[in-house]
Amino acid sequence: MSIDLYPPFIKQDDLSPDEGFGAEIDEDCEMINGATKGFGGDPDTCIACLGAKDAVERWKLSRRYEELYDKPLTKLMKDEFSGDFGRAMKMLAMPIDEAECYMLKKAFEGLGCNVKVVYSILVGRSNDEINRIKKNYYKLYTKDLGKQLASELHGDMERLVFNCFQGGEEAYDPQHHTEEKAMEDADEIYEKGQGKFFGTDEKGIFKILCASPPEHIANIDKAYAEKRGYTLTKAMEKELSGNVRDATIYLIGMKTNPYASAAAMVKEACRGLGTDELLLTSCIVRYQYILKDVMAAHIDIYGKTIHDRVKSETSGHYKELLLTVLNAVWPEEG
């Protein structure tokens, strides 16, 4: 199956620890409460308490704070802080499987949705995590995420995202996902794309790519390259364009080379004139569980750390917060 972005702890049926949340979590709750009393919150204390936590610790912190002070930690962050910094603090105050729903909600706001945020969350995910996102979105906002997507996306992007949204990736079965089937699927993708006399059958291509488990996608890619002389990714670059091309390449990448694909998405958030702060924050928060591997891939491919991008693209408390999250996983030298 596709790589998991949630720690195993998040997926337990009973998430309540047997012996409470621990003294350290209670101390952090007390510090946050003290830092947000009076006029204006103390951002530095809140950054230290939330930014330096991993996804499991933040889940415990969000649950325990409401138990102790009868107020959701997310509401506290919203009341105390604003802008890109406030939005990032709210994301960190939520369990990761709820934070992704909030990211989607923010991506839908305004004129035209932020397509990159949408597909980066929903494309190339495991069936279990897709189903959790659907369930939590309705729980949080009493809206059907499928209907929301249908109203925001159109054309081939809608087709691609909805194929992934079904949560229908097959479990890898070496008896079924054979080299012969990989060749058959590679030929079918070619016939629906490069080999088609007129137009492209995007729907047929998306169906194969979304349903295929990572091991099978790798075999399809190998078969395609051996027969056509270029990779599956290169074929999509030739056949598709714009955001749909980028999303399809991201899908293939998240199944075959997820850490490099995640690193490329961080770079995408910082590309061109102006930073896509929602995408950048979403990436750093969402990828935290795999961030060590993403950071290593980023350094290997681009010759710089994600810290370097954050320092050049952001400022103020927002920059300080993102660097704190990164340093919790990959401390800067010196």
Short mmCIF file of C-alpha atoms in Angstrom, two decimals:
data_model
loop_
_atom_site.label_atom_id
_atom_site.label_comp_id
_atom_site.label_asym_id
_atom_site.label_seq_id
_atom_site.Cartn_x
_atom_site.Cartn_y
_atom_site.Cartn_z
CA MET A 1 0.00 0.00 0.00
CA SER A 2 1.00 3.64 -0.36
CA ILE A 3 3.15 5.12 2.39
CA ASP A 4 1.48 6.17 5.65
CA LEU A 5 1.85 9.77 6.81
CA TYR A 6 0.19 9.14 10.19
CA PRO A 7 2.10 7.57 13.09
CA PRO A 8 0.70 4.15 14.12
CA PHE A 9 -0.48 5.65 17.44
CA ILE A 10 -3.03 7.82 15.60
CA LYS A 11 -4.67 4.74 14.09
CA GLN A 12 -5.33 2.90 17.34
CA ASP A 13 -9.01 2.37 18.10
CA ASP A 14 -8.55 3.46 21.72
CA LEU A 15 -6.15 6.38 21.84
CA SER A 16 -6.46 7.10 25.55
CA PRO A 17 -3.21 6.19 27.33
CA ASP A 18 -3.55 3.73 30.19
CA GLU A 19 -1.83 6.02 32.69
CA GLY A 20 -2.72 9.53 31.61
CA PHE A 21 -0.82 11.76 29.24
CA GLY A 22 2.30 12.23 31.34
CA ALA A 23 3.67 15.06 33.46
CA GLU A 24 5.46 16.72 30.54
CA ILE A 25 2.22 17.13 28.57
CA ASP A 26 0.51 18.62 31.64
CA GLU A 27 3.40 21.03 32.11
CA ASP A 28 3.17 22.16 28.48
CA CYS A 29 -0.58 22.69 28.85
CA GLU A 30 0.05 24.82 31.93
CA MET A 31 2.70 26.86 30.11
CA ILE A 32 0.39 27.47 27.13
CA ASN A 33 -2.43 28.48 29.46
CA GLY A 34 -0.18 30.91 31.29
CA ALA A 35 1.21 32.32 28.02
CA THR A 36 -2.27 33.14 26.72
CA LYS A 37 -3.67 34.92 29.76
CA GLY A 38 -4.18 38.65 29.69
CA PHE A 39 -3.86 40.87 26.64
CA GLY A 40 -2.00 39.22 23.78
CA GLY A 41 -0.52 35.75 23.81
CA ASP A 42 3.16 34.95 24.24
CA PRO A 43 4.07 33.44 20.86
CA ASP A 44 7.55 32.28 21.88
CA THR A 45 6.24 30.07 24.68
CA CYS A 46 3.51 28.61 22.49
CA ILE A 47 6.03 27.94 19.71
CA ALA A 48 8.29 26.11 22.16
CA CYS A 49 5.41 24.00 23.50
CA LEU A 50 3.73 23.11 20.19
CA GLY A 51 6.40 23.42 17.52
CA ALA A 52 8.90 21.07 19.14
CA LYS A 53 6.39 18.21 19.50
CA ASP A 54 5.92 15.27 17.16
CA ALA A 55 2.47 14.26 15.87
CA VAL A 56 1.79 11.88 18.79
CA GLU A 57 2.76 14.44 21.44
CA ARG A 58 0.65 17.12 19.75
CA TRP A 59 -2.34 14.78 19.72
CA LYS A 60 -1.94 14.25 23.46
CA LEU A 61 -1.47 17.98 24.03
CA SER A 62 -4.64 18.91 22.14
CA ARG A 63 -6.72 16.35 24.06
CA ARG A 64 -5.23 17.09 27.47
CA TYR A 65 -5.51 20.87 27.16
CA GLU A 66 -9.26 20.68 26.63
CA GLU A 67 -9.59 18.26 29.56
CA LEU A 68 -7.73 20.65 31.89
CA TYR A 69 -9.10 24.01 30.76
CA ASP A 70 -12.42 23.18 29.09
CA LYS A 71 -11.44 24.97 25.87
CA PRO A 72 -10.19 23.44 22.61
CA LEU A 73 -6.54 24.21 21.98
CA THR A 74 -7.39 25.01 18.36
CA LYS A 75 -9.83 27.73 19.43
CA LEU A 76 -7.25 29.18 21.79
CA MET A 77 -4.68 29.43 18.97
CA LYS A 78 -7.28 31.01 16.67
CA ASP A 79 -8.22 33.57 19.32
CA GLU A 80 -4.64 34.47 20.20
CA PHE A 81 -2.77 34.51 16.88
CA SER A 82 -3.48 35.51 13.29
CA GLY A 83 -2.10 35.42 9.77
CA ASP A 84 0.15 32.64 8.46
CA PHE A 85 1.55 32.18 11.95
CA GLY A 86 -1.89 31.78 13.53
CA ARG A 87 -2.99 29.35 10.85
CA ALA A 88 0.14 27.24 11.37
CA MET A 89 -0.36 27.25 15.14
CA LYS A 90 -3.93 26.05 14.68
CA MET A 91 -2.73 23.21 12.44
CA LEU A 92 -0.21 22.14 15.07
CA ALA A 93 -2.89 22.28 17.79
CA MET A 94 -4.96 19.65 15.96
CA PRO A 95 -4.48 15.88 15.63
CA ILE A 96 -2.80 15.34 12.26
CA ASP A 97 -5.79 13.48 10.75
CA GLU A 98 -7.99 16.47 11.63
CA ALA A 99 -5.37 19.05 10.65
CA GLU A 100 -5.44 17.75 7.07
CA CYS A 101 -9.19 18.41 6.97
CA TYR A 102 -8.56 21.97 8.14
CA MET A 103 -5.93 22.37 5.41
CA LEU A 104 -8.47 21.24 2.81
CA LYS A 105 -11.06 23.65 4.18
CA LYS A 106 -8.58 26.53 3.91
CA ALA A 107 -7.68 25.42 0.37
CA PHE A 108 -11.35 25.78 -0.63
CA GLU A 109 -11.64 29.37 0.62
CA GLY A 110 -11.58 32.39 -1.65
CA LEU A 111 -11.92 32.61 -5.40
CA GLY A 112 -10.74 29.31 -6.83
CA CYS A 113 -9.33 26.60 -4.62
CA ASN A 114 -5.66 25.95 -3.97
CA VAL A 115 -5.41 22.87 -6.18
CA LYS A 116 -1.86 22.01 -5.14
CA VAL A 117 -2.86 21.74 -1.48
CA VAL A 118 -5.86 19.58 -2.41
CA TYR A 119 -4.00 17.07 -4.55
CA SER A 120 -0.96 16.97 -2.26
CA ILE A 121 -3.27 15.76 0.52
CA LEU A 122 -5.55 13.39 -1.39
CA VAL A 123 -3.33 11.90 -4.11
CA GLY A 124 -1.06 8.94 -3.42
CA ARG A 125 -2.49 8.13 0.02
CA SER A 126 -3.24 4.79 1.65
CA ASN A 127 -6.86 3.65 1.68
CA ASP A 128 -7.02 3.89 5.47
CA GLU A 129 -5.84 7.49 5.59
CA ILE A 130 -8.17 8.58 2.77
CA ASN A 131 -11.10 7.07 4.66
CA ARG A 132 -10.05 8.83 7.86
CA ILE A 133 -9.92 12.16 6.04
CA LYS A 134 -13.45 11.66 4.66
CA LYS A 135 -14.83 10.73 8.09
CA ASN A 136 -13.09 13.53 9.97
CA TYR A 137 -14.04 16.21 7.44
CA TYR A 138 -17.69 15.44 7.99
CA LYS A 139 -17.22 15.23 11.77
CA LEU A 140 -15.55 18.65 11.88
CA TYR A 141 -17.58 20.57 9.31
CA THR A 142 -20.78 18.50 8.76
CA LYS A 143 -20.11 18.62 5.03
CA ASP A 144 -19.50 15.79 2.61
CA LEU A 145 -15.94 16.16 1.33
CA GLY A 146 -16.83 14.47 -1.95
CA LYS A 147 -19.51 17.06 -2.69
CA GLN A 148 -17.12 19.84 -1.73
CA LEU A 149 -14.48 18.51 -4.11
CA ALA A 150 -17.05 18.19 -6.91
CA SER A 151 -17.91 21.87 -6.55
CA GLU A 152 -14.27 23.00 -6.45
CA LEU A 153 -12.55 20.79 -9.04
CA HIS A 154 -13.27 20.33 -12.72
CA GLY A 155 -12.24 18.26 -15.71
CA ASP A 156 -9.23 15.97 -15.51
CA MET A 157 -8.21 17.22 -12.06
CA GLU A 158 -11.61 16.21 -10.70
CA ARG A 159 -11.26 12.79 -12.36
CA LEU A 160 -7.80 12.19 -10.93
CA VAL A 161 -8.61 13.30 -7.39
CA PHE A 162 -11.88 11.34 -7.31
CA ASN A 163 -10.11 8.18 -8.46
CA CYS A 164 -7.76 8.55 -5.47
CA PHE A 165 -10.60 9.67 -3.21
CA GLN A 166 -12.35 6.32 -3.61
CA GLY A 167 -9.65 4.65 -1.49
CA GLY A 168 -9.50 1.79 -3.94
CA GLU A 169 -5.79 1.02 -4.12
CA GLU A 170 -5.31 -2.73 -4.43
CA ALA A 171 -3.26 -4.65 -1.90
CA TYR A 172 -0.12 -5.99 -3.53
CA ASP A 173 -0.51 -9.65 -4.54
CA PRO A 174 2.48 -11.16 -6.38
CA GLN A 175 0.17 -13.81 -7.81
CA HIS A 176 -1.94 -11.10 -9.44
CA HIS A 177 0.51 -8.24 -9.91
CA THR A 178 2.86 -10.18 -12.14
CA GLU A 179 5.40 -8.96 -14.68
CA GLU A 180 2.92 -9.96 -17.40
CA LYS A 181 0.20 -7.77 -15.87
CA ALA A 182 2.68 -4.92 -15.52
CA MET A 183 3.42 -5.17 -19.25
CA GLU A 184 -0.32 -5.31 -20.04
CA ASP A 185 -0.98 -2.21 -17.93
CA ALA A 186 2.02 -0.41 -19.44
CA ASP A 187 0.69 -1.14 -22.92
CA GLU A 188 -2.80 0.01 -21.92
CA ILE A 189 -1.44 3.29 -20.54
CA TYR A 190 0.46 3.83 -23.79
CA GLU A 191 -2.60 3.06 -25.92
CA LYS A 192 -4.71 5.49 -23.86
CA GLY A 193 -2.03 8.19 -24.10
CA GLN A 194 0.96 8.37 -26.41
CA GLY A 195 -0.35 5.65 -28.71
CA LYS A 196 -3.86 7.08 -29.08
CA PHE A 197 -4.50 8.55 -32.53
CA PHE A 198 -6.50 11.50 -31.22
CA GLY A 199 -6.70 12.88 -27.69
CA THR A 200 -5.93 11.16 -24.41
CA ASP A 201 -8.05 8.83 -22.32
CA GLU A 202 -7.09 10.42 -19.00
CA LYS A 203 -9.83 8.62 -17.08
CA GLY A 204 -8.48 5.22 -18.14
CA ILE A 205 -4.90 6.17 -17.25
CA PHE A 206 -5.93 7.52 -13.82
CA LYS A 207 -7.88 4.36 -13.04
CA ILE A 208 -4.81 2.17 -13.55
CA LEU A 209 -2.43 4.47 -11.67
CA CYS A 210 -4.71 4.98 -8.67
CA ALA A 211 -5.63 1.31 -8.25
CA SER A 212 -2.07 -0.02 -8.62
CA PRO A 213 -0.05 -0.59 -5.42
CA PRO A 214 3.49 0.86 -5.29
CA GLU A 215 5.21 -2.41 -6.17
CA HIS A 216 3.08 -2.79 -9.28
CA ILE A 217 3.56 0.84 -10.33
CA ALA A 218 7.33 0.26 -10.16
CA ASN A 219 6.95 -2.76 -12.44
CA ILE A 220 4.71 -0.85 -14.85
CA ASP A 221 7.31 1.91 -14.98
CA LYS A 222 10.06 -0.60 -15.72
CA ALA A 223 8.00 -2.30 -18.43
CA TYR A 224 7.05 1.02 -19.99
CA ALA A 225 10.66 2.24 -20.07
CA GLU A 226 11.95 -1.01 -21.56
CA LYS A 227 9.41 -0.95 -24.38
CA ARG A 228 9.00 2.79 -25.06
CA GLY A 229 12.41 4.13 -24.15
CA TYR A 230 11.28 6.54 -21.45
CA THR A 231 9.72 6.33 -18.01
CA LEU A 232 6.09 6.52 -16.97
CA THR A 233 6.75 9.94 -15.47
CA LYS A 234 8.24 11.19 -18.74
CA ALA A 235 5.18 9.82 -20.57
CA MET A 236 2.88 11.84 -18.31
CA GLU A 237 5.00 14.93 -18.88
CA LYS A 238 4.54 14.46 -22.63
CA GLU A 239 0.83 13.65 -22.51
CA LEU A 240 -0.58 15.95 -19.82
CA SER A 241 -0.18 19.60 -18.91
CA GLY A 242 -0.55 22.07 -16.06
CA ASN A 243 -1.75 21.07 -12.62
CA VAL A 244 -3.11 17.73 -13.86
CA ARG A 245 0.35 16.78 -15.15
CA ASP A 246 1.94 17.82 -11.85
CA ALA A 247 -0.66 15.93 -9.79
CA THR A 248 -0.26 12.76 -11.87
CA ILE A 249 3.52 12.88 -11.54
CA TYR A 250 3.08 13.43 -7.79
CA LEU A 251 0.82 10.36 -7.65
CA ILE A 252 3.43 8.19 -9.38
CA GLY A 253 6.16 9.66 -7.19
CA MET A 254 4.33 9.10 -3.90
CA LYS A 255 3.99 5.43 -4.84
CA THR A 256 7.53 4.88 -6.13
CA ASN A 257 9.75 7.53 -4.47
CA PRO A 258 7.68 9.24 -1.76
CA TYR A 259 10.47 11.10 0.04
CA ALA A 260 11.76 12.76 -3.13
CA SER A 261 8.18 13.60 -4.14
CA ALA A 262 7.48 15.20 -0.77
CA ALA A 263 10.73 17.17 -1.04
CA ALA A 264 9.67 18.38 -4.49
CA MET A 265 6.34 19.56 -3.08
CA VAL A 266 8.16 21.66 -0.48
CA LYS A 267 10.20 23.19 -3.30
CA GLU A 268 7.01 23.81 -5.29
CA ALA A 269 5.58 25.81 -2.38
CA CYS A 270 8.55 28.18 -2.63
CA ARG A 271 8.76 28.38 -6.42
CA GLY A 272 8.38 31.57 -8.41
CA LEU A 273 7.34 35.00 -7.19
CA GLY A 274 5.79 34.71 -3.77
CA THR A 275 5.56 31.74 -1.45
CA ASP A 276 2.47 29.56 -1.19
CA GLU A 277 2.36 29.74 2.60
CA LEU A 278 -0.61 27.40 2.95
CA LEU A 279 1.14 24.73 0.89
CA LEU A 280 4.47 25.23 2.68
CA THR A 281 2.92 24.98 6.15
CA SER A 282 0.80 22.01 5.13
CA CYS A 283 3.85 20.15 3.81
CA ILE A 284 5.96 20.70 6.92
CA VAL A 285 3.14 19.72 9.28
CA ARG A 286 1.85 16.77 7.20
CA TYR A 287 5.23 15.25 6.40
CA GLN A 288 6.56 15.41 9.95
CA TYR A 289 6.31 11.64 10.51
CA ILE A 290 8.55 11.02 7.46
CA LEU A 291 10.43 14.33 7.65
CA LYS A 292 13.89 12.85 8.30
CA ASP A 293 13.72 10.95 5.02
CA VAL A 294 12.18 13.93 3.21
CA MET A 295 14.96 16.20 4.48
CA ALA A 296 17.65 13.75 3.36
CA ALA A 297 16.06 13.56 -0.10
CA HIS A 298 15.77 17.36 -0.27
CA ILE A 299 19.45 17.81 0.55
CA ASP A 300 20.47 15.12 -1.92
CA ILE A 301 18.39 16.54 -4.78
CA TYR A 302 18.62 20.30 -4.22
CA GLY A 303 21.83 20.70 -2.20
CA LYS A 304 20.12 22.62 0.60
CA THR A 305 17.97 21.94 3.65
CA ILE A 306 14.29 22.77 4.04
CA HIS A 307 15.48 25.13 6.77
CA ASP A 308 17.25 27.13 4.06
CA ARG A 309 14.01 27.54 2.13
CA VAL A 310 12.07 28.58 5.23
CA LYS A 311 14.72 31.18 6.12
CA SER A 312 14.66 32.73 2.65
CA GLU A 313 10.88 32.60 2.12
CA THR A 314 9.35 33.46 5.52
CA SER A 315 9.79 35.88 8.40
CA GLY A 316 8.83 36.68 11.98
CA HIS A 317 7.11 34.26 14.30
CA TYR A 318 5.92 32.24 11.30
CA LYS A 319 9.52 31.52 10.32
CA GLU A 320 10.46 30.77 13.92
CA LEU A 321 7.62 28.27 14.22
CA LEU A 322 8.44 26.38 11.02
CA LEU A 323 12.12 26.21 11.96
CA THR A 324 11.17 24.85 15.40
CA VAL A 325 9.11 22.07 13.77
CA LEU A 326 12.00 21.24 11.43
CA ASN A 327 14.63 21.33 14.19
CA ALA A 328 12.60 18.88 16.28
CA VAL A 329 13.25 16.31 13.55
CA TRP A 330 16.47 17.51 11.90
CA PRO A 331 18.45 19.89 14.17
CA GLU A 332 20.47 22.53 12.35
CA GLU A 333 24.22 22.32 12.69
CA GLY A 334 25.76 24.90 14.96
#
